[in-house]
Amino acid sequence: MESTGSVGEAPGGTRVLVVGGGIAGLGAAQRLCGHSAFPHLRVLEATARAGGRIRSERCFGGVVEVGAHWIHGPSRGNPVFQLAAEYGLLGEKELSEENQLVETGGHVGLPSVSYANSGASVSLQLVAEMATLFYGLIDQTREFLHAAETPVPSVGEYLKKEIGQHVAGWTEDEETRKLKLAVLNSFFNLECCVSGTHSMDLVALAPFGEYTVLPGLDCTFSKGYQGLTNCMMAALPEDTVVFEKPVKTIHWNGSFQEAAFPGETFPVSVECEDGDRFPAHHVIVTVPLGFLKEHLDTFFDPPLPAEKAEAIRKIGFGTNNKIFLEFEEPFWEPDCQLIQLVWEDTSPLEDAAPELQDAWFRKLIGFVVLPAFASVHVLCGFIAGLESEFMETLSDEEVLLCLTQVLQRVTGNPRLPAPKSVLRSRWHSAPYTRGSYSYVAVGSTGGDLDLLAQPLPADGAGAQLQILFAGEATHRTFYSTTHGALLSGWREADRLLSLWAPQVQQSRPRL
Ligand SMILES: Cc1cc2nc3c(=O)[nH]c(=O)nc-3n(C[C@H](O)[C@H](O)[C@H](O)COP(=O)(O)OP(=O)(O)OC[C@H]3O[C@@H](n4cnc5c(N)ncnc54)[C@H](O)[C@@H]3O)c2cc1C
């Protein structure tokens, strides 16, 4: 195939396409827009809205986060925090020096109350003891960072092996020991939500410590996370983002001609589901890893180099969903922030796999109590893995009925009124996401995330930087987060800017 040569030869100006209007794509577009080197910039977004996995919905007389919930590690080193602060989206408390200095180590705080399925509350002292054990072991996994060999392949197996040794030293009665294991099982379920995986047995041990936790007490956006992506959108020239334009195939390494651009040739041509074609010199792909996994065989023409395709197959991408329940009256105490659910007959040391329809709800970790609703009370449950994907197949009525029965059982109050309504996320069924976020799976390494981030063509033959890759799954240390996604978008925009280095030196945009 004939090469188009250097992009500098493009007579009508360089054409850049960004595929996906999540925070990575918007970040890349914001960095490039208005720059004289990129007079033609478009973001093609499959859905009717920008933000992707940042999705705030008006509901229950307030705002709920269907996707990203917290700014993890809100402090100076976090670009999402910085940008949100710049846009005036954060409150005094979130911005305070005190908040920014808190070191959580990435661990979730202790529950305010812990309910067991027999209807009794679990002693918070026992819960705290198990949290210390669990998170101590999680911290210990860092020992294996860059180790040539690990005793077991996964985080889950490591935790279980260590817990097994602790159990041998427990001197309490059988009932207490069983309860301790059940509480630990609840922490395993929580860690599955954090890692976006079905089981911690799927999460690779050696690279686990590479994920980096920034200082700062996780904070939320009082008016919704999407306020951030809305501000980013508003900063782009009108019509930069083309909505409801799902991309079907990215044809690259070619010499494409389009009737609308007589005399010009382009190395890339982006074909949309509706048949429209957009020629480009550079395409920044920011679609979620779940989408890439599903459409790997058809999304790139010619197909991706084998190594890159293999990295896409190997990196983990799982499901974490939220279930919001609206109550007229709270059944929890006014200062309650987190309700934990413990299933007394479960243990991380036993491999029980009951039928999903009978037991899916046992994977639910419990509920975060959402503040700031005027006249109603809202709980937000979290559930990961195959059980979460099964939940997506149920109707609202089925989920509401099931969780009403669960709550009546754990509170020991068979007359506890049913929630008024339910709202759920369904990230696995979402055709342009196909899950929640990525993790480094057994069989993959942080190197696979870097490999995914490498632009094409890899061998330097043909026009340079035809396809660039951004999105949370391409950030080696901040994968699965909004700040990782934003940084990845900036990284790829900078890659293009450096190809145009002389101009960039003169007029580099601030963001
Ligand atoms: C339930 C949940 C909770 C989370 N909680 C947090 C949290 O508390 N804190 C945190 O930091 N992160 C959290 N995350 C992760 C965070 O939301 C993501 O890491 C981040 O938003 C990803 O941004 P992105 O731009 O890489 O991808 P996305 O936001 O997914 O953007 C990709 C875009 O590409 C579009 N697209 C896909 N296919 C095509 C196509 N063929 N053609 C055109 N467009 C296409 C999609 O519609 C989407 O808009 C959470 C995610 C979920 C699902």
Coordinates of N, CA and C in Angstrom, one line a residue, residues 83-275:
L83 N -8.7 19.8 37.9 CA -9.6 20.4 36.9 C -11.0 20.7 37.6
A84 N -11.5 19.8 38.4 CA -12.7 20.1 39.1 C -12.6 21.3 40.0
A85 N -11.5 21.5 40.6 CA -11.3 22.7 41.5 C -11.3 23.9 40.6
E86 N -10.6 23.8 39.4 CA -10.5 25.0 38.5 C -11.9 25.4 38.0
Y87 N -12.8 24.4 37.8 CA -14.1 24.7 37.3 C -15.1 25.1 38.4
G88 N -14.6 25.1 39.7 CA -15.4 25.5 40.8 C -16.5 24.4 41.2
L89 N -16.1 23.2 41.0 CA -17.1 22.1 41.2 C -17.0 21.4 42.6
L90 N -16.0 21.9 43.3 CA -15.8 21.2 44.6 C -16.0 22.2 45.8
G91 N -16.4 21.6 46.9 CA -16.7 22.4 48.1 C -15.5 22.7 48.9
E92 N -15.7 23.5 50.0 CA -14.6 23.9 50.8 C -13.9 22.7 51.5
K93 N -14.7 21.8 51.9 CA -14.2 20.6 52.6 C -13.3 19.8 51.7
E94 N -13.8 19.6 50.5 CA -13.0 18.8 49.5 C -11.7 19.4 49.1
L95 N -11.7 20.8 49.1 CA -10.5 21.5 48.7 C -9.5 21.7 49.8
S96 N -10.0 21.4 51.1 CA -9.2 21.8 52.2 C -7.9 21.0 52.2
E97 N -6.8 21.6 52.7 CA -5.5 21.0 52.8 C -5.6 19.7 53.6
E98 N -6.4 19.8 54.7 CA -6.6 18.7 55.6 C -7.1 17.4 54.9
N99 N -8.1 17.6 54.0 CA -8.7 16.6 53.2 C -7.6 16.0 52.3
Q100 N -6.8 16.9 51.7 CA -5.9 16.4 50.7 C -4.7 15.6 51.3
L101 N -4.5 15.8 52.6 CA -3.3 15.1 53.2 C -3.7 13.8 53.7
V102 N -5.0 13.4 53.8 CA -5.3 12.1 54.4 C -4.8 11.0 53.6
E103 N -4.1 10.0 54.3 CA -3.6 8.8 53.6 C -4.5 7.6 53.9
T104 N -5.3 7.2 52.9 CA -6.2 6.1 53.2 C -5.5 4.7 52.7
G105 N -4.5 4.8 52.0 CA -3.9 3.6 51.5 C -4.8 2.9 50.5
G106 N -5.9 3.6 50.1 CA -6.8 3.0 49.1 C -7.8 2.1 49.8
H107 N -7.8 2.0 51.1 CA -8.7 1.1 51.8 C -10.0 1.8 52.1
V108 N -11.1 1.0 51.9 CA -12.4 1.5 52.2 C -12.6 1.6 53.7
G109 N -13.3 2.7 54.2 CA -13.5 2.9 55.6 C -14.4 1.8 56.2
L110 N -14.4 1.7 57.5 CA -15.1 0.7 58.2 C -16.6 1.0 58.1
P111 N -17.5 -0.1 58.2 CA -18.9 0.2 58.1 C -19.4 0.8 59.4
S112 N -20.6 1.5 59.3 CA -21.2 2.0 60.5 C -22.0 0.9 61.2
V113 N -22.5 0.0 60.4 CA -23.2 -1.1 61.0 C -23.0 -2.3 60.1
S114 N -22.9 -3.5 60.7 CA -22.7 -4.7 59.9 C -23.8 -5.7 60.2
Y115 N -24.6 -6.1 59.3 CA -25.8 -7.0 59.5 C -25.4 -8.4 59.0
A116 N -25.8 -9.3 59.8 CA -25.7 -10.7 59.4 C -27.0 -11.3 58.9
N117 N -27.0 -12.3 58.1 CA -28.3 -12.8 57.5 C -29.2 -13.4 58.5
S118 N -28.7 -13.7 59.7 CA -29.6 -14.3 60.7 C -30.4 -13.2 61.4
G119 N -30.1 -11.9 61.1 CA -30.9 -10.8 61.7 C -30.2 -10.2 62.8
A120 N -29.0 -10.6 63.1 CA -28.2 -10.0 64.2 C -27.2 -9.1 63.7
S121 N -26.8 -8.0 64.4 CA -25.7 -7.2 63.9 C -24.4 -7.8 64.4
V122 N -23.4 -7.7 63.6 CA -22.1 -8.2 63.9 C -21.3 -7.2 64.7
S123 N -20.6 -7.6 65.7 CA -19.8 -6.7 66.5 C -18.8 -5.9 65.7
L124 N -18.9 -4.5 65.8 CA -18.0 -3.7 65.0 C -16.5 -3.9 65.3
Q125 N -16.3 -4.4 66.6 CA -14.9 -4.7 67.0 C -14.4 -5.8 66.2
L126 N -15.3 -6.8 66.0 CA -14.8 -8.0 65.2 C -14.6 -7.6 63.8
V127 N -15.5 -6.7 63.3 CA -15.4 -6.3 61.9 C -14.0 -5.5 61.7
A128 N -13.7 -4.7 62.7 CA -12.5 -3.9 62.6 C -11.3 -4.8 62.7
E129 N -11.4 -5.8 63.5 CA -10.2 -6.8 63.6 C -10.0 -7.5 62.2
M130 N -11.1 -7.9 61.6 CA -11.0 -8.5 60.3 C -10.5 -7.6 59.2
A131 N -10.9 -6.3 59.3 CA -10.5 -5.3 58.3 C -9.0 -5.1 58.5
T132 N -8.5 -5.1 59.7 CA -7.0 -4.9 59.9 C -6.3 -6.1 59.3
L133 N -6.8 -7.3 59.5 CA -6.2 -8.4 58.9 C -6.2 -8.4 57.4
F134 N -7.4 -8.1 56.8 CA -7.6 -8.1 55.4 C -6.7 -7.1 54.7
Y135 N -6.8 -5.8 55.2 CA -6.0 -4.8 54.5 C -4.5 -4.9 54.8
G136 N -4.2 -5.5 55.9 CA -2.8 -5.7 56.2 C -2.2 -6.7 55.1
L137 N -3.0 -7.7 54.8 CA -2.6 -8.7 53.7 C -2.6 -8.0 52.4
I138 N -3.6 -7.2 52.1 CA -3.6 -6.5 50.8 C -2.3 -5.6 50.7
D139 N -2.0 -4.9 51.8 CA -0.7 -4.1 51.7 C 0.5 -5.0 51.5
Q140 N 0.5 -6.2 52.1 CA 1.6 -7.1 51.9 C 1.8 -7.6 50.5
T141 N 0.8 -7.5 49.7 CA 0.9 -8.0 48.3 C 2.0 -7.1 47.5
R142 N 2.3 -5.9 48.1 CA 3.2 -5.1 47.4 C 4.7 -5.7 47.4
E143 N 4.9 -6.6 48.4 CA 6.2 -7.3 48.4 C 6.5 -8.0 47.1
F144 N 5.5 -8.3 46.4 CA 5.7 -9.1 45.1 C 5.9 -8.3 43.9
L145 N 5.8 -7.0 44.1 CA 5.9 -6.1 42.9 C 7.3 -6.3 42.2
H146 N 7.2 -6.6 41.0 CA 8.4 -6.9 40.1 C 9.1 -8.2 40.5
A147 N 8.5 -9.0 41.4 CA 9.2 -10.3 41.8 C 9.2 -11.2 40.6
A148 N 10.3 -11.9 40.4 CA 10.3 -12.8 39.2 C 9.3 -13.9 39.4
E149 N 9.2 -14.3 40.7 CA 8.2 -15.4 41.0 C 7.4 -15.1 42.1
T150 N 6.1 -15.6 42.1 CA 5.2 -15.4 43.3 C 4.8 -16.7 43.8
P151 N 4.5 -16.8 45.1 CA 4.1 -18.1 45.6 C 2.8 -18.7 45.0
V152 N 1.9 -17.8 44.6 CA 0.7 -18.2 43.9 C 0.4 -17.1 42.8
P153 N -0.4 -17.4 41.8 CA -0.5 -16.5 40.7 C -1.4 -15.3 41.1
S154 N -2.4 -15.5 42.0 CA -3.4 -14.4 42.1 C -3.4 -13.8 43.5
V155 N -4.0 -12.6 43.6 CA -4.2 -11.9 44.9 C -5.1 -12.7 45.7
G156 N -6.2 -13.3 45.1 CA -7.1 -14.1 45.9 C -6.5 -15.3 46.6
E157 N -5.7 -16.0 45.8 CA -5.1 -17.2 46.3 C -4.1 -16.8 47.4
Y158 N -3.4 -15.7 47.2 CA -2.4 -15.3 48.3 C -3.2 -14.9 49.6
L159 N -4.2 -14.2 49.4 CA -5.0 -13.8 50.6 C -5.5 -15.0 51.4
K160 N -6.0 -16.0 50.6 CA -6.6 -17.2 51.2 C -5.5 -18.0 51.9
K161 N -4.4 -18.1 51.3 CA -3.3 -18.9 51.9 C -2.9 -18.2 53.2
E162 N -2.8 -16.9 53.2 CA -2.4 -16.2 54.5 C -3.5 -16.3 55.5
I163 N -4.7 -16.2 55.1 CA -5.8 -16.2 56.0 C -5.9 -17.6 56.6
G164 N -5.7 -18.6 55.8 CA -5.6 -20.0 56.3 C -4.7 -20.2 57.4
Q165 N -3.5 -19.6 57.3 CA -2.5 -19.7 58.4 C -3.0 -18.9 59.7
H166 N -3.7 -17.8 59.5 CA -4.2 -17.1 60.6 C -5.2 -17.9 61.4
V167 N -6.1 -18.5 60.6 CA -7.2 -19.3 61.1 C -6.7 -20.4 62.1
A168 N -5.6 -21.0 61.7 CA -5.0 -22.0 62.5 C -4.7 -21.5 63.9
G169 N -4.5 -20.2 64.0 CA -4.1 -19.7 65.3 C -5.3 -19.1 66.1
W170 N -6.5 -19.1 65.5 CA -7.7 -18.5 66.2 C -8.1 -19.5 67.3
T171 N -8.3 -18.9 68.5 CA -8.6 -19.8 69.6 C -10.1 -19.7 70.0
E172 N -10.9 -18.8 69.3 CA -12.3 -18.7 69.7 C -13.1 -19.9 69.4
D173 N -14.4 -19.9 69.9 CA -15.3 -21.0 69.6 C -15.6 -21.0 68.1
E174 N -16.1 -22.2 67.7 CA -16.4 -22.5 66.3 C -17.3 -21.4 65.6
E175 N -18.3 -20.9 66.4 CA -19.3 -20.0 65.8 C -18.6 -18.6 65.5
T176 N -17.7 -18.2 66.4 CA -17.0 -16.9 66.2 C -16.0 -17.0 65.0
R177 N -15.4 -18.2 65.0 CA -14.4 -18.4 63.9 C -15.2 -18.3 62.5
K178 N -16.4 -19.0 62.5 CA -17.1 -19.0 61.3 C -17.6 -17.5 60.9
L179 N -18.0 -16.8 61.9 CA -18.4 -15.4 61.7 C -17.3 -14.6 61.2
K180 N -16.1 -14.8 61.7 CA -14.9 -14.0 61.3 C -14.7 -14.3 59.8
L181 N -14.8 -15.6 59.4 CA -14.6 -15.9 58.0 C -15.6 -15.3 57.1
A182 N -16.9 -15.3 57.6 CA -18.0 -14.7 56.8 C -17.7 -13.2 56.6
V183 N -17.2 -12.5 57.7 CA -16.9 -11.1 57.6 C -15.8 -10.9 56.5
L184 N -14.8 -11.8 56.6 CA -13.7 -11.7 55.6 C -14.2 -11.9 54.2
N185 N -15.2 -12.8 54.1 CA -15.8 -13.0 52.7 C -16.4 -11.7 52.2
S186 N -17.0 -11.0 53.1 CA -17.6 -9.7 52.7 C -16.5 -8.7 52.2
F187 N -15.4 -8.7 52.9 CA -14.3 -7.9 52.4 C -13.7 -8.4 51.0
F188 N -13.8 -9.7 50.8 CA -13.4 -10.2 49.5 C -14.4 -9.6 48.4
N189 N -15.7 -9.6 48.7 CA -16.7 -9.1 47.8 C -16.5 -7.6 47.5
L190 N -16.1 -6.9 48.6 CA -15.8 -5.5 48.5 C -14.6 -5.2 47.6
E191 N -13.6 -6.0 47.8 CA -12.4 -5.9 47.0 C -12.7 -6.2 45.5
C192 N -13.6 -7.1 45.2 CA -14.0 -7.4 43.9 C -14.6 -6.2 43.2
C193 N -15.4 -5.4 44.0 CA -16.0 -4.2 43.5 C -14.9 -3.2 43.2
V194 N -14.0 -3.0 44.1 CA -12.9 -2.1 43.9 C -12.1 -2.4 42.7
S195 N -11.8 -3.7 42.5 CA -10.9 -4.2 41.4 C -11.8 -4.4 40.1
G196 N -13.1 -4.4 40.2 CA -13.9 -4.6 39.0 C -13.7 -6.0 38.5
T197 N -13.8 -7.0 39.4 CA -13.6 -8.4 38.9 C -14.6 -9.3 39.5
H198 N -14.7 -10.5 38.9 CA -15.6 -11.5 39.5 C -15.0 -12.1 40.8
S199 N -13.7 -12.3 40.7 CA -13.0 -13.0 41.9 C -11.6 -12.5 42.0
M200 N -11.1 -12.3 43.2 CA -9.8 -11.9 43.4 C -8.8 -13.0 42.9
D201 N -9.3 -14.2 42.6 CA -8.5 -15.2 42.1 C -8.1 -14.9 40.6
L202 N -8.8 -13.9 40.0 CA -8.5 -13.6 38.6 C -7.5 -12.4 38.5
V203 N -7.2 -11.8 39.7 CA -6.3 -10.6 39.7 C -4.9 -11.0 40.0
A204 N -4.0 -10.6 39.1 CA -2.6 -11.1 39.2 C -1.9 -10.5 40.4
L205 N -1.1 -11.3 41.1 CA -0.5 -10.9 42.3 C 0.7 -10.0 42.1
A206 N 1.7 -10.4 41.2 CA 2.9 -9.6 41.1 C 2.6 -8.1 40.7
P207 N 1.8 -7.8 39.7 CA 1.6 -6.4 39.4 C 0.6 -5.6 40.2
F208 N 0.0 -6.3 41.2 CA -1.1 -5.7 41.9 C -0.7 -4.4 42.6
G209 N 0.5 -4.4 43.1 CA 1.0 -3.2 43.8 C 1.4 -2.0 42.9
E210 N 1.3 -2.3 41.6 CA 1.6 -1.2 40.7 C 0.6 -0.1 40.6
Y211 N -0.7 -0.5 41.0 CA -1.7 0.5 41.0 C -1.4 1.5 42.1
T212 N -1.4 2.8 41.8 CA -0.9 3.8 42.7 C -2.1 4.6 43.4
V213 N -2.0 4.6 44.7 CA -3.0 5.4 45.4 C -2.5 6.8 45.8
L214 N -3.2 7.8 45.4 CA -2.8 9.2 45.7 C -3.3 9.6 47.1
P215 N -2.7 10.5 47.7 CA -3.2 11.0 49.0 C -4.5 11.7 48.8
G216 N -5.3 11.9 49.9 CA -6.6 12.6 49.9 C -7.7 11.7 50.2
L217 N -8.7 12.2 51.0 CA -9.9 11.5 51.3 C -10.8 11.5 50.2
D218 N -11.2 10.4 49.6 CA -12.0 10.3 48.4 C -13.2 11.2 48.6
C219 N -13.5 12.0 47.5 CA -14.6 13.0 47.7 C -15.6 12.8 46.4
T220 N -16.7 13.4 46.6 CA -17.8 13.4 45.5 C -18.1 14.8 45.0
F221 N -18.8 14.8 43.9 CA -19.3 16.1 43.4 C -20.7 16.3 43.8
S222 N -21.0 17.4 44.6 CA -22.3 17.6 45.1 C -23.4 17.7 44.0
K223 N -23.0 18.3 42.9 CA -24.0 18.4 41.8 C -23.8 17.4 40.7
G224 N -22.9 16.4 40.9 CA -22.8 15.3 39.9 C -21.4 15.4 39.3
Y225 N -20.8 14.2 39.1 CA -19.5 14.0 38.5 C -19.6 14.6 37.0
Q226 N -20.7 14.4 36.4 CA -20.9 14.8 35.0 C -20.7 16.3 34.8
G227 N -20.8 17.0 35.9 CA -20.6 18.5 35.7 C -19.2 18.7 35.2
L228 N -18.3 17.8 35.5 CA -16.9 17.9 35.0 C -16.8 17.7 33.5
T229 N -17.4 16.6 33.0 CA -17.3 16.4 31.6 C -18.2 17.4 30.8
N230 N -19.2 17.9 31.5 CA -20.0 18.9 30.8 C -19.2 20.2 30.6
C231 N -18.4 20.5 31.6 CA -17.5 21.7 31.5 C -16.5 21.5 30.4
M232 N -15.9 20.3 30.4 CA -14.9 20.0 29.3 C -15.5 20.1 27.9
M233 N -16.8 19.6 27.8 CA -17.5 19.7 26.5 C -17.7 21.1 26.1
A234 N -18.1 21.9 27.1 CA -18.4 23.3 26.9 C -17.2 24.1 26.4
A235 N -16.0 23.6 26.8 CA -14.7 24.3 26.4 C -14.3 24.0 25.0
L236 N -15.0 23.0 24.4 CA -14.7 22.6 23.0 C -15.5 23.5 22.0
P237 N -14.9 23.8 20.8 CA -15.7 24.5 19.9 C -17.0 23.8 19.5
E238 N -18.0 24.5 19.3 CA -19.3 23.9 19.0 C -19.2 22.9 17.8
D239 N -19.9 21.8 17.9 CA -19.9 20.7 16.9 C -18.7 19.9 16.8
T240 N -17.8 20.1 17.8 CA -16.6 19.2 17.8 C -17.0 17.7 18.0
V241 N -18.0 17.6 19.0 CA -18.4 16.2 19.3 C -19.6 15.9 18.4
V242 N -19.5 14.7 17.7 CA -20.6 14.2 16.9 C -21.2 13.1 17.6
F243 N -22.5 13.2 18.1 CA -23.2 12.2 18.9 C -23.8 11.2 18.0
E244 N -24.1 10.0 18.6 CA -24.8 8.9 18.0 C -24.1 8.6 16.7
K245 N -22.8 8.5 16.8 CA -21.9 8.1 15.6 C -21.0 7.0 16.0
P246 N -21.6 5.8 16.2 CA -20.8 4.7 16.6 C -19.8 4.3 15.4
V247 N -18.6 4.1 15.8 CA -17.6 3.7 14.8 C -17.6 2.2 14.6
K248 N -17.6 1.7 13.4 CA -17.7 0.3 13.1 C -16.2 -0.3 12.9
T249 N -15.5 0.4 12.0 CA -14.2 -0.1 11.6 C -13.2 1.0 11.4
I250 N -12.0 0.9 11.9 CA -11.0 1.9 11.6 C -10.0 1.2 10.5
H251 N -10.1 1.8 9.3 CA -9.2 1.3 8.3 C -8.0 2.1 8.3
W252 N -6.8 1.5 8.4 CA -5.5 2.2 8.6 C -4.5 1.7 7.7
N253 N -3.3 2.3 7.8 CA -2.2 1.9 6.9 C -2.6 1.9 5.4
G254 N -3.4 2.9 5.1 CA -3.9 2.9 3.7 C -3.5 4.2 3.0
S255 N -4.2 4.4 1.9 CA -4.0 5.7 1.2 C -5.4 6.0 0.6
F256 N -6.2 6.6 1.5 CA -7.6 6.8 1.2 C -7.9 8.1 0.6
Q257 N -8.8 8.1 -0.3 CA -9.2 9.3 -1.0 C -10.7 9.5 -0.7
E258 N -11.1 10.7 -0.5 CA -12.6 11.0 -0.3 C -13.0 12.1 -1.2
A259 N -14.2 12.0 -1.8 CA -14.7 12.9 -2.8 C -14.7 14.4 -2.2
A260 N -14.9 14.4 -0.9 CA -15.0 15.8 -0.3 C -13.6 16.5 -0.2
F261 N -12.6 15.7 -0.3 CA -11.2 16.2 -0.2 C -10.4 15.9 -1.5
P262 N -10.7 16.5 -2.6 CA -10.1 16.2 -3.8 C -8.6 16.4 -3.8
G263 N -7.8 15.5 -4.3 CA -6.4 15.6 -4.4 C -5.7 15.2 -3.1
E264 N -6.4 14.9 -2.0 CA -5.8 14.6 -0.8 C -5.8 13.1 -0.5
T265 N -4.8 12.5 0.1 CA -4.9 11.1 0.6 C -4.7 11.1 2.1
F266 N -5.3 10.1 2.7 CA -5.3 10.0 4.2 C -4.8 8.5 4.5
P267 N -4.0 8.4 5.6 CA -3.6 7.0 6.0 C -4.7 6.3 6.7
V268 N -5.7 7.0 7.2 CA -6.8 6.3 8.0 C -8.2 6.8 7.4
S269 N -9.1 5.8 7.5 CA -10.5 6.1 7.1 C -11.4 5.5 8.2
V270 N -12.2 6.3 8.9 CA -13.0 5.7 9.9 C -14.4 5.5 9.4
E271 N -14.8 4.2 9.5 CA -16.2 3.9 9.0 C -17.1 3.7 10.1
C272 N -18.3 4.4 10.0 CA -19.2 4.4 11.1 C -20.3 3.4 10.8
E273 N -21.1 3.0 11.9 CA -22.2 2.0 11.7 C -23.2 2.5 10.7
D274 N -23.4 3.8 10.5 CA -24.4 4.3 9.6 C -23.8 4.4 8.2
G275 N -22.6 4.0 8.0 CA -22.0 4.0 6.6 C -21.1 5.3 6.3

